[in-house]
Coordinates of N, CA and C in Angstrom, one line a residue:
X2 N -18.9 14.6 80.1 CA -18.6 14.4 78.6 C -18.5 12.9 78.3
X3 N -18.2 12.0 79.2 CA -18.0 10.8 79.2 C -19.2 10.1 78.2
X4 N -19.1 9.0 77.6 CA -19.8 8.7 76.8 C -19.9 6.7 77.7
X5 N -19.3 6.7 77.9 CA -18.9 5.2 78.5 C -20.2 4.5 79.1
X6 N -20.7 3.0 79.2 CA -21.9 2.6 79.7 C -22.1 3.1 81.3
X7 N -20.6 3.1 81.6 CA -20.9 3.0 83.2 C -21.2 4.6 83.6
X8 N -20.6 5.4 82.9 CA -20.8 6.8 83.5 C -22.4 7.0 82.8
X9 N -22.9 6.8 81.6 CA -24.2 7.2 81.3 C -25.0 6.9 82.3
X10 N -25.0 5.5 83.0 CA -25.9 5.4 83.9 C -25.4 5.9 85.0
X11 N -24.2 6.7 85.6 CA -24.0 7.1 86.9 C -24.8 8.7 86.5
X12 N -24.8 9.4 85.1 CA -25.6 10.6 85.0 C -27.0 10.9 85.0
X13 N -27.4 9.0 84.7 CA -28.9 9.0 84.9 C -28.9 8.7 85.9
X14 N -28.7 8.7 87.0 CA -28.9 8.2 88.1 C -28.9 9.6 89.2
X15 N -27.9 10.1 88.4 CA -27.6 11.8 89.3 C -28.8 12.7 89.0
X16 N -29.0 12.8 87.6 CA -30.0 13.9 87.4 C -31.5 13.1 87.3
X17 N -31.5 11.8 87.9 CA -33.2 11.2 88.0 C -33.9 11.7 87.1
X18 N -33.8 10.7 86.1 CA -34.8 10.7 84.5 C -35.1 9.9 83.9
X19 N -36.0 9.2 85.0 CA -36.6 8.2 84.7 C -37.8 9.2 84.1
X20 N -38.1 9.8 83.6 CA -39.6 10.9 83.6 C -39.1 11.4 82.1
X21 N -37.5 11.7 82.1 CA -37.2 12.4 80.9 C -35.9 11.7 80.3
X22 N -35.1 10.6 80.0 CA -34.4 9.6 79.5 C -33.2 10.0 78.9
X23 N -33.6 11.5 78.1 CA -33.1 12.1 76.6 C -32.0 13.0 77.9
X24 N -32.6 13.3 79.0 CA -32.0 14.4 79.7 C -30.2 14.6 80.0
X25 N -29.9 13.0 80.3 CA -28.5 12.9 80.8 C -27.7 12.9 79.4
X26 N -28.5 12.6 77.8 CA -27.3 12.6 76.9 C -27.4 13.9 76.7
X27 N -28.4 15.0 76.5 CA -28.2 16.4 76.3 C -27.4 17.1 77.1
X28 N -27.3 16.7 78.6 CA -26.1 16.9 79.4 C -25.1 16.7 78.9
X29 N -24.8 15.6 78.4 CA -23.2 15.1 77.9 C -23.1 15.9 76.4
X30 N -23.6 16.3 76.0 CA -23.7 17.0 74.7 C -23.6 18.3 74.8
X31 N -24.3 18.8 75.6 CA -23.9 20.2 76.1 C -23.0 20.4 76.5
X32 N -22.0 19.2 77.4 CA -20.8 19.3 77.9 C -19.5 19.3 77.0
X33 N -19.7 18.6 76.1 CA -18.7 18.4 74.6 C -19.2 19.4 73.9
X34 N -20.2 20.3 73.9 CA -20.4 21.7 73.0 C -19.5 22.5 73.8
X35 N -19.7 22.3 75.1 CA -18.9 23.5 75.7 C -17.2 23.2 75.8
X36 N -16.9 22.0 75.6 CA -15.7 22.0 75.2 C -15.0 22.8 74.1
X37 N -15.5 22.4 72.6 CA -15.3 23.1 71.6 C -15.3 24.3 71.6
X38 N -16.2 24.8 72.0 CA -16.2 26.7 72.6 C -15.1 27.1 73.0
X39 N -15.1 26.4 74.5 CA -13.8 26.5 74.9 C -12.6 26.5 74.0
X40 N -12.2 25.8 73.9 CA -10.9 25.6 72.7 C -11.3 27.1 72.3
X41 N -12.1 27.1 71.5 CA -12.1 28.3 70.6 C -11.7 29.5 71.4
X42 N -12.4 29.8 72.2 CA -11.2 30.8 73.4 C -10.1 31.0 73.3
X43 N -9.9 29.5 73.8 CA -8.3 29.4 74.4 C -7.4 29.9 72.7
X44 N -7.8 29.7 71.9 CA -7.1 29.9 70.8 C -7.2 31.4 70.3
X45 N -8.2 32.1 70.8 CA -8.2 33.7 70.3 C -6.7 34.4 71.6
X46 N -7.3 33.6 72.9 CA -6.2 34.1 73.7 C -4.7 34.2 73.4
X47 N -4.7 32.6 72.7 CA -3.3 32.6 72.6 C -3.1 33.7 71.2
X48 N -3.8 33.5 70.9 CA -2.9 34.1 69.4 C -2.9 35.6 69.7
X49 N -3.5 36.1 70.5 CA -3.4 37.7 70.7 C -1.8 37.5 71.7
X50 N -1.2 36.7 72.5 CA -0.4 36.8 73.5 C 0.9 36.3 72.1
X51 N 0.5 35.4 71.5 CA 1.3 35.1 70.2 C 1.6 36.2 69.1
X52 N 0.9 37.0 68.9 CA 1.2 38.3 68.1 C 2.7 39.1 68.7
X53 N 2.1 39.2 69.9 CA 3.4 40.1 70.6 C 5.0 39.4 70.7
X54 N 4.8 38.0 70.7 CA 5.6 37.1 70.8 C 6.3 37.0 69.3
X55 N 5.8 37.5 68.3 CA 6.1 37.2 67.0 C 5.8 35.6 66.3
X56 N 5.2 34.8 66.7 CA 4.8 33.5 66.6 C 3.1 33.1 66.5
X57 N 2.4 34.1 66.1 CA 0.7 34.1 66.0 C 1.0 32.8 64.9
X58 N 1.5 32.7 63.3 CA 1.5 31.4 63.2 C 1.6 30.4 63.3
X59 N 2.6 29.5 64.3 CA 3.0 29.0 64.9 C 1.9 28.5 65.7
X60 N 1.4 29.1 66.0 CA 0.2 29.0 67.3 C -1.2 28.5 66.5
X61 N -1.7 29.2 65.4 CA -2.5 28.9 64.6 C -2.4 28.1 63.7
X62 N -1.3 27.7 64.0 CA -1.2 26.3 63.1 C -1.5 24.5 64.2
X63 N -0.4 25.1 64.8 CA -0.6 24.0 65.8 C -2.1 23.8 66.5
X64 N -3.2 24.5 66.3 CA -4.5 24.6 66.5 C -5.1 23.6 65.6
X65 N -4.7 24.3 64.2 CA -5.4 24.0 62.9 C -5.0 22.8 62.2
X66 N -3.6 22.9 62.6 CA -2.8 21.5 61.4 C -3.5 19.9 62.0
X67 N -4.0 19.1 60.9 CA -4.2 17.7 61.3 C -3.4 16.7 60.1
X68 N -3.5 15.2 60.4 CA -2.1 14.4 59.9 C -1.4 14.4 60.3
X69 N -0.4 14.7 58.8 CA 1.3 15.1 58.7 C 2.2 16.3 59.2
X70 N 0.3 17.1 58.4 CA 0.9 18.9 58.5 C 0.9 18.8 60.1
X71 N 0.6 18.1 61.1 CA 0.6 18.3 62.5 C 1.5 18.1 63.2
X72 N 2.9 16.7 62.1 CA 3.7 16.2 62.4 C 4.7 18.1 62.6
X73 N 4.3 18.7 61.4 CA 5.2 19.8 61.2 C 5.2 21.0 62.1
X74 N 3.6 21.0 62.1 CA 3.3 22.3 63.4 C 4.2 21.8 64.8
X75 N 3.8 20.7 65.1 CA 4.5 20.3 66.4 C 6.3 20.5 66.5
X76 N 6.6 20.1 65.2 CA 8.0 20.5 65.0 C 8.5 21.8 65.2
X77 N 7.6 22.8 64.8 CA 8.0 24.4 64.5 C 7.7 24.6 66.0
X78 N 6.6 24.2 66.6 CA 5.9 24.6 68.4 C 7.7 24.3 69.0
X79 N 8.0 23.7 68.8 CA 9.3 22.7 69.4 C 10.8 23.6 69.2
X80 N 11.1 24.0 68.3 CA 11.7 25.1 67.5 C 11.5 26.1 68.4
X81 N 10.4 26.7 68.3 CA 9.9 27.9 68.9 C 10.3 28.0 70.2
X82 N 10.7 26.7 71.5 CA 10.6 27.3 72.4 C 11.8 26.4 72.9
X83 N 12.6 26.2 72.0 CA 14.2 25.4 72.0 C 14.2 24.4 72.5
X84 N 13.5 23.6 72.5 CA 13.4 22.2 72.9 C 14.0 21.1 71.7
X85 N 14.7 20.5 72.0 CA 15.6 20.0 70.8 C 14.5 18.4 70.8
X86 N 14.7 17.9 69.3 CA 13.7 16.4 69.1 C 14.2 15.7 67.9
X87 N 14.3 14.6 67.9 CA 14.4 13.8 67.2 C 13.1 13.1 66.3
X88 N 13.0 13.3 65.0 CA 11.7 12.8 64.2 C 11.8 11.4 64.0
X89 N 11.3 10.4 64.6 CA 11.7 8.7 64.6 C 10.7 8.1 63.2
X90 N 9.4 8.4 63.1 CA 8.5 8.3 62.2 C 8.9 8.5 60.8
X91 N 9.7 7.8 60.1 CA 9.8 8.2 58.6 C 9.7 6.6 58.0
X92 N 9.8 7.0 56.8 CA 10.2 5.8 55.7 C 10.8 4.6 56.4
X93 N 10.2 3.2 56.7 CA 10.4 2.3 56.7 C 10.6 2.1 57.9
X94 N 10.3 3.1 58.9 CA 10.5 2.5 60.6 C 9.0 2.5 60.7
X95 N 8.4 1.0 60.5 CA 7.5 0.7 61.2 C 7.2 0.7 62.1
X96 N 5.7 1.5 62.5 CA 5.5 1.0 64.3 C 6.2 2.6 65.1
X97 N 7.2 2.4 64.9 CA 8.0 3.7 65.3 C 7.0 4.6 65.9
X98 N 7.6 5.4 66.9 CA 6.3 6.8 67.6 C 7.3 8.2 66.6
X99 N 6.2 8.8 66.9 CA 6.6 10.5 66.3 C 8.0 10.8 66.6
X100 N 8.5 11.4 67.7 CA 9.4 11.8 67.8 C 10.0 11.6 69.5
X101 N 11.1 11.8 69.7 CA 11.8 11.8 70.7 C 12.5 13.3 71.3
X102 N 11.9 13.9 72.5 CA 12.3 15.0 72.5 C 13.0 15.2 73.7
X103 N 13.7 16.2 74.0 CA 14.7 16.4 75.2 C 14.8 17.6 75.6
X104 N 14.5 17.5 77.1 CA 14.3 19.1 77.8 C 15.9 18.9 78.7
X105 N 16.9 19.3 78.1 CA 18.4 19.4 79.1 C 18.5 18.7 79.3
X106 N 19.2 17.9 80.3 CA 19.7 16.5 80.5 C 19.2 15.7 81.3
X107 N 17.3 15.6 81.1 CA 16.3 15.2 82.0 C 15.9 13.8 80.4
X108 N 15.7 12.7 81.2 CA 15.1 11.6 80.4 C 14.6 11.9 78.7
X109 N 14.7 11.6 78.2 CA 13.9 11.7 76.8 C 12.3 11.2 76.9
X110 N 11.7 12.0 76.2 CA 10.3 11.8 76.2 C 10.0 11.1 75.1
X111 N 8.9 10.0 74.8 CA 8.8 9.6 73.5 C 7.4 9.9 73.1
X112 N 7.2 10.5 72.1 CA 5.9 11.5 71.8 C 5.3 10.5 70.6
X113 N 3.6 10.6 70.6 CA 3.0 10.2 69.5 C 1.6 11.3 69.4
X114 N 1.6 11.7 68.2 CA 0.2 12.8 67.8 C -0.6 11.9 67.5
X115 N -1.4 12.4 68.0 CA -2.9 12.0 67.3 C -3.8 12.9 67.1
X116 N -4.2 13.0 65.8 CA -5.2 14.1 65.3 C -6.6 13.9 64.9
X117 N -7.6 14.6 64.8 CA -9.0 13.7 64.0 C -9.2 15.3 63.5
X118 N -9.7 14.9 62.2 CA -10.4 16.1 61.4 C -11.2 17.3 61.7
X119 N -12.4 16.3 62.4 CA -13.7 17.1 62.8 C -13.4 17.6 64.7
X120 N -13.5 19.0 64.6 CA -13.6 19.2 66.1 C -14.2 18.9 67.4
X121 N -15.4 18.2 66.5 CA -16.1 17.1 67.5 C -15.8 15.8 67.9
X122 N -14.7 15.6 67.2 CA -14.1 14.2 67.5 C -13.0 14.2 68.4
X123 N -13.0 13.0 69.2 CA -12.0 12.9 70.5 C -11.0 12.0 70.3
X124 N -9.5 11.8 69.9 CA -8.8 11.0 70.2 C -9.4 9.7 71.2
X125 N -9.7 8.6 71.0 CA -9.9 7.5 71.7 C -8.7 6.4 72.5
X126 N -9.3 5.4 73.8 CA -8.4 5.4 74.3 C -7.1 4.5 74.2
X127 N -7.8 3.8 72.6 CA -6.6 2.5 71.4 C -5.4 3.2 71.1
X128 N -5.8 4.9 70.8 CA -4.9 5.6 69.9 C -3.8 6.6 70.9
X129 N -4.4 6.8 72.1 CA -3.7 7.5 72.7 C -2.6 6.8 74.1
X130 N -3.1 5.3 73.6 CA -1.8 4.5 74.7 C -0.5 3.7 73.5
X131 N -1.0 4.1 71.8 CA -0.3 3.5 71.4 C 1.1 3.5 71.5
X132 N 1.7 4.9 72.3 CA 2.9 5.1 72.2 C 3.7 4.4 72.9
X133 N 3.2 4.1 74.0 CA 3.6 3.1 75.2 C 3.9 1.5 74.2
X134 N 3.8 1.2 73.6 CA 4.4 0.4 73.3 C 5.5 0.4 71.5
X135 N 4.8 1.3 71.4 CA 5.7 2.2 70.0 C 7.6 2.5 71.0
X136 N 7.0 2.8 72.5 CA 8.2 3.4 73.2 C 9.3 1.7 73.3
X137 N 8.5 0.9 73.5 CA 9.5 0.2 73.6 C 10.0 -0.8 72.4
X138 N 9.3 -0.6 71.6 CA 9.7 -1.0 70.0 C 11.6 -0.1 69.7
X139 N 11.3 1.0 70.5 CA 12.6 1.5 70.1 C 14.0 1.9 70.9
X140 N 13.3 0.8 72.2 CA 14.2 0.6 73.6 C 14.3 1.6 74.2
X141 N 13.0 2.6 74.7 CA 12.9 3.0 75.9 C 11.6 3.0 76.4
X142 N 11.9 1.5 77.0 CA 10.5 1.1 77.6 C 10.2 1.3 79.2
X143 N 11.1 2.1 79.7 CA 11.2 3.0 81.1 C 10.9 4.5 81.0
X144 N 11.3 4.7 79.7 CA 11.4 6.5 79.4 C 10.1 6.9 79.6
X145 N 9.3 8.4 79.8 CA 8.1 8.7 79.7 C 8.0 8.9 78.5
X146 N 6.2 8.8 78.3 CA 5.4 8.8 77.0 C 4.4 9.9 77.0
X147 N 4.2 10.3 76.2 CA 3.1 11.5 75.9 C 3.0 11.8 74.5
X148 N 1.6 11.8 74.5 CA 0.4 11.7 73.1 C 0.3 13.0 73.7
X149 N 0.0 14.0 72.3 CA -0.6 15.0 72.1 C -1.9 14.6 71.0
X150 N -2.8 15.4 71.9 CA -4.0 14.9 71.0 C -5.1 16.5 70.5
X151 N -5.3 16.2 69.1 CA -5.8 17.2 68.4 C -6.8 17.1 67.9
X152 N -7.8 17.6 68.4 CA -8.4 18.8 69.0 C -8.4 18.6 70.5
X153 N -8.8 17.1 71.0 CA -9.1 16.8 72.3 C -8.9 15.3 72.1
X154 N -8.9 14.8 73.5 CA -9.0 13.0 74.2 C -10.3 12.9 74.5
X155 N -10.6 11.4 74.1 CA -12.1 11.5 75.2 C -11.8 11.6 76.7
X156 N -12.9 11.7 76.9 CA -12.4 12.4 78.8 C -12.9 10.7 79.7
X157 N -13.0 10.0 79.4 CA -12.5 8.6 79.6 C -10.9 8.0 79.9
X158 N -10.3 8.2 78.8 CA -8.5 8.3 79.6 C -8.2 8.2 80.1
X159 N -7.5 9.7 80.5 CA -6.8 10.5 81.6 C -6.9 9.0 82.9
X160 N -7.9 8.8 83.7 CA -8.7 8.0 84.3 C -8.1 6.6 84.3
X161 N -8.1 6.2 82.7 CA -7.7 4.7 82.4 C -6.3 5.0 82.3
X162 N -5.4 5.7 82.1 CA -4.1 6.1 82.3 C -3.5 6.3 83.7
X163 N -3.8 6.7 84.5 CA -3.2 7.3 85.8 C -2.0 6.4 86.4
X164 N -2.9 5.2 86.1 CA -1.9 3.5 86.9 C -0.7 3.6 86.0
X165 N -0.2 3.7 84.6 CA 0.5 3.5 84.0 C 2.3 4.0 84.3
X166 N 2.0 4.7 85.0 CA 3.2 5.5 85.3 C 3.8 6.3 85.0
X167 N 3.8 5.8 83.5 CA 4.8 7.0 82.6 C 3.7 7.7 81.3
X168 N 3.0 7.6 81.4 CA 2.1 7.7 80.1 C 1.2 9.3 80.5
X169 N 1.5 10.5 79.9 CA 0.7 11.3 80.1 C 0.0 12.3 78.6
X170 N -1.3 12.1 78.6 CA -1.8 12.9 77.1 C -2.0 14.3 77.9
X171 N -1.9 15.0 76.8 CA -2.0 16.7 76.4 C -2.8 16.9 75.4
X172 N -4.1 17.9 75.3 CA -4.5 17.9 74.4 C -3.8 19.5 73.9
X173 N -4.5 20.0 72.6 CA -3.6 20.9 72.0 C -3.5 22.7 72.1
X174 N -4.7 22.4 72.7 CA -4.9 23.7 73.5 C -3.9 24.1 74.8
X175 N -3.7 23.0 75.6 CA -3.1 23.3 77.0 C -1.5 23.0 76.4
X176 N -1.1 22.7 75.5 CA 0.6 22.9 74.8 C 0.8 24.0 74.6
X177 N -0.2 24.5 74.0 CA -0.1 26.2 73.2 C 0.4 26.8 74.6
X178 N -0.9 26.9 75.3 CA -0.8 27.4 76.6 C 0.5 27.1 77.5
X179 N 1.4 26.5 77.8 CA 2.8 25.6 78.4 C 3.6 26.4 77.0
X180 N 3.6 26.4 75.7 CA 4.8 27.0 74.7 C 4.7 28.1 75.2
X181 N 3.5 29.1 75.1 CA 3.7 30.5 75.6 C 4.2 31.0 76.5
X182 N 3.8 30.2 77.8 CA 4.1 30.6 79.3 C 5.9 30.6 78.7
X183 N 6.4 29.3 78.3 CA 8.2 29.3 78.2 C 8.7 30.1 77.6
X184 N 7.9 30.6 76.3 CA 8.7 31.8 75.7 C 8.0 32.8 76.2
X185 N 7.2 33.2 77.1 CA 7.5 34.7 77.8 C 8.0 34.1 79.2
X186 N 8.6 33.2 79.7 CA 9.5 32.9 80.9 C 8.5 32.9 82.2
X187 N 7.5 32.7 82.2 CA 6.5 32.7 83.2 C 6.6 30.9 83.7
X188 N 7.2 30.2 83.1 CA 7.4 28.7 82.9 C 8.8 28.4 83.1
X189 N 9.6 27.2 84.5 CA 10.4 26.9 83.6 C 10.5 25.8 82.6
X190 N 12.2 25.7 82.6 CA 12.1 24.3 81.6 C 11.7 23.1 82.4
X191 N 12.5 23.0 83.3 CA 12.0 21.7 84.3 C 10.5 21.2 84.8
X192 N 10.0 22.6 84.7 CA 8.3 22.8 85.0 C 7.7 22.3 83.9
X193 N 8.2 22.4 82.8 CA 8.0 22.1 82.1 C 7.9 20.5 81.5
X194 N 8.6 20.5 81.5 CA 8.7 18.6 81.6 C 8.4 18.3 83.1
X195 N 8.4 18.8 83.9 CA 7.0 17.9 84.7 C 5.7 17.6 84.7
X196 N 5.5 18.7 83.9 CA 4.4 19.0 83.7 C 3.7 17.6 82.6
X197 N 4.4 17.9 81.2 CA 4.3 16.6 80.1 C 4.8 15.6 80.7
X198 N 5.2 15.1 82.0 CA 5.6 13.9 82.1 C 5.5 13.3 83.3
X199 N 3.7 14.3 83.7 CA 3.2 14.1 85.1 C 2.4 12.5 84.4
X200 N 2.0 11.2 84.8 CA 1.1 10.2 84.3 C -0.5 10.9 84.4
X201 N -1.3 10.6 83.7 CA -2.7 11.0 83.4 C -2.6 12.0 82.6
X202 N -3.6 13.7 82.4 CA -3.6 14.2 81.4 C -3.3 15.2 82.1
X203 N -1.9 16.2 81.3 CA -1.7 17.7 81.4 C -2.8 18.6 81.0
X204 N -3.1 19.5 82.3 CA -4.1 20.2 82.1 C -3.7 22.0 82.5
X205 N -3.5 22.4 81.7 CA -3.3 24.0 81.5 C -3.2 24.6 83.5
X206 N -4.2 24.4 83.9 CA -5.0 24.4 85.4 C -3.5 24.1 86.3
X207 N -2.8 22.9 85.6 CA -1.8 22.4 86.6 C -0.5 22.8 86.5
X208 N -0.3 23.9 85.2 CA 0.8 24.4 85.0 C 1.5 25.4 86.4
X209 N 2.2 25.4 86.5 CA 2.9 26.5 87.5 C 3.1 27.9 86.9
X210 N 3.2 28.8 87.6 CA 3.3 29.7 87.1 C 5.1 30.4 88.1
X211 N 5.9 30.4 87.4 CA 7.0 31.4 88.0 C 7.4 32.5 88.3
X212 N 7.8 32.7 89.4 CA 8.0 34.1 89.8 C 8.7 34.9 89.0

């Protein structure tokens, strides 16, 4: 899905097209189609496992909400599964990241959303390290960081993040996925925040599952 100079030519180079040129971006386009799909899955799943749970809104919101309204979904997701947070982003705190959240008496996390309209659009990689320094605008420049990003990140990132230490993106599908596991207890809390505060990108795949 990578769009980057250096990977286009590492996929024309893989699938040899010198003969057909068009070949390696229909690849990469096919591969970002099949993302979207995806999502769309993951969101019928959840919301049928969210029905039973009493929270199908909640879940379909935090899918659907972009901006502000996403500032609020993320709030209510947070709510839902007793994780206590602080809203830092208001009136006149410039710069400030979203919020500050706390899983029991393990570090504070400092969180920044990023959302884009269209489903085909990827959080880029300007918007999803802004927090890392939003984090120490408000003196926790050791704490971990994590961007939630809605619909998706470019898949470039993850990659350019790893070295950073503390910096890990989630996109909004694999949250859903980590909220439900906690509130049906298949997750713990600690698992939990290892998970958001592994460096590079939380991926559903790496969640634990508890006995």
């Amino acid at each position: 899905m990578d769009g980057s100079q250096a990977v286009d030519a590492a996929r024309q180079k893989a699938l040899n097209t010198p003969s057909n040129p068009r070949l390696a971006n229909l690849v990469r386009d096919a591969a970002r189609r099949w993302k979207i799909d995806n999502q769309e899955y993951c969101k019928k799943i959840h919301l049928k496992r969210a029905k039973i749970l009493g929270c199908a809104a909640i879940i379909e919101r935090i899918y659907s909400a972009r901006g502000d309204d996403f500032e609020d979904a993320f709030s209510s997701l947070l709510d839902f599964v007793a994780v206590n947070y602080k809203k830092l982003d208001q009136k006149g705190k410039i710069g400030y990241p979203d919020f500050l959240i706390d899983v029991d008496s393990l570090p504070s996390v400092v969180v920044e959303l990023k959302t884009k309209v269209s489903n085909t659009d990827m959080v880029a990689f300007n918007a999803a390290v802004e927090v890392l320094s939003a984090s120490e605008l408000i003196g926790f420049r050791d704490n971990p960081c994590l961007t939630v990003c809605s619909p998706s990140v470019e898949p470039s990132v993850p990659q350019l993040i790893e070295r950073c230490g503390r910096l890990s993106v989630v996109e909004v599908c694999d949250l859903a996925e980590a909220a439900l596991r906690l509130k049906e207890e298949k997750l713990t809390r600690s698992e939990f925040y290892n998970w958001i505060t592994t460096p590079g990108i939380a991926l559903r795949e790496d969640l634990p599952v508890s006995c």
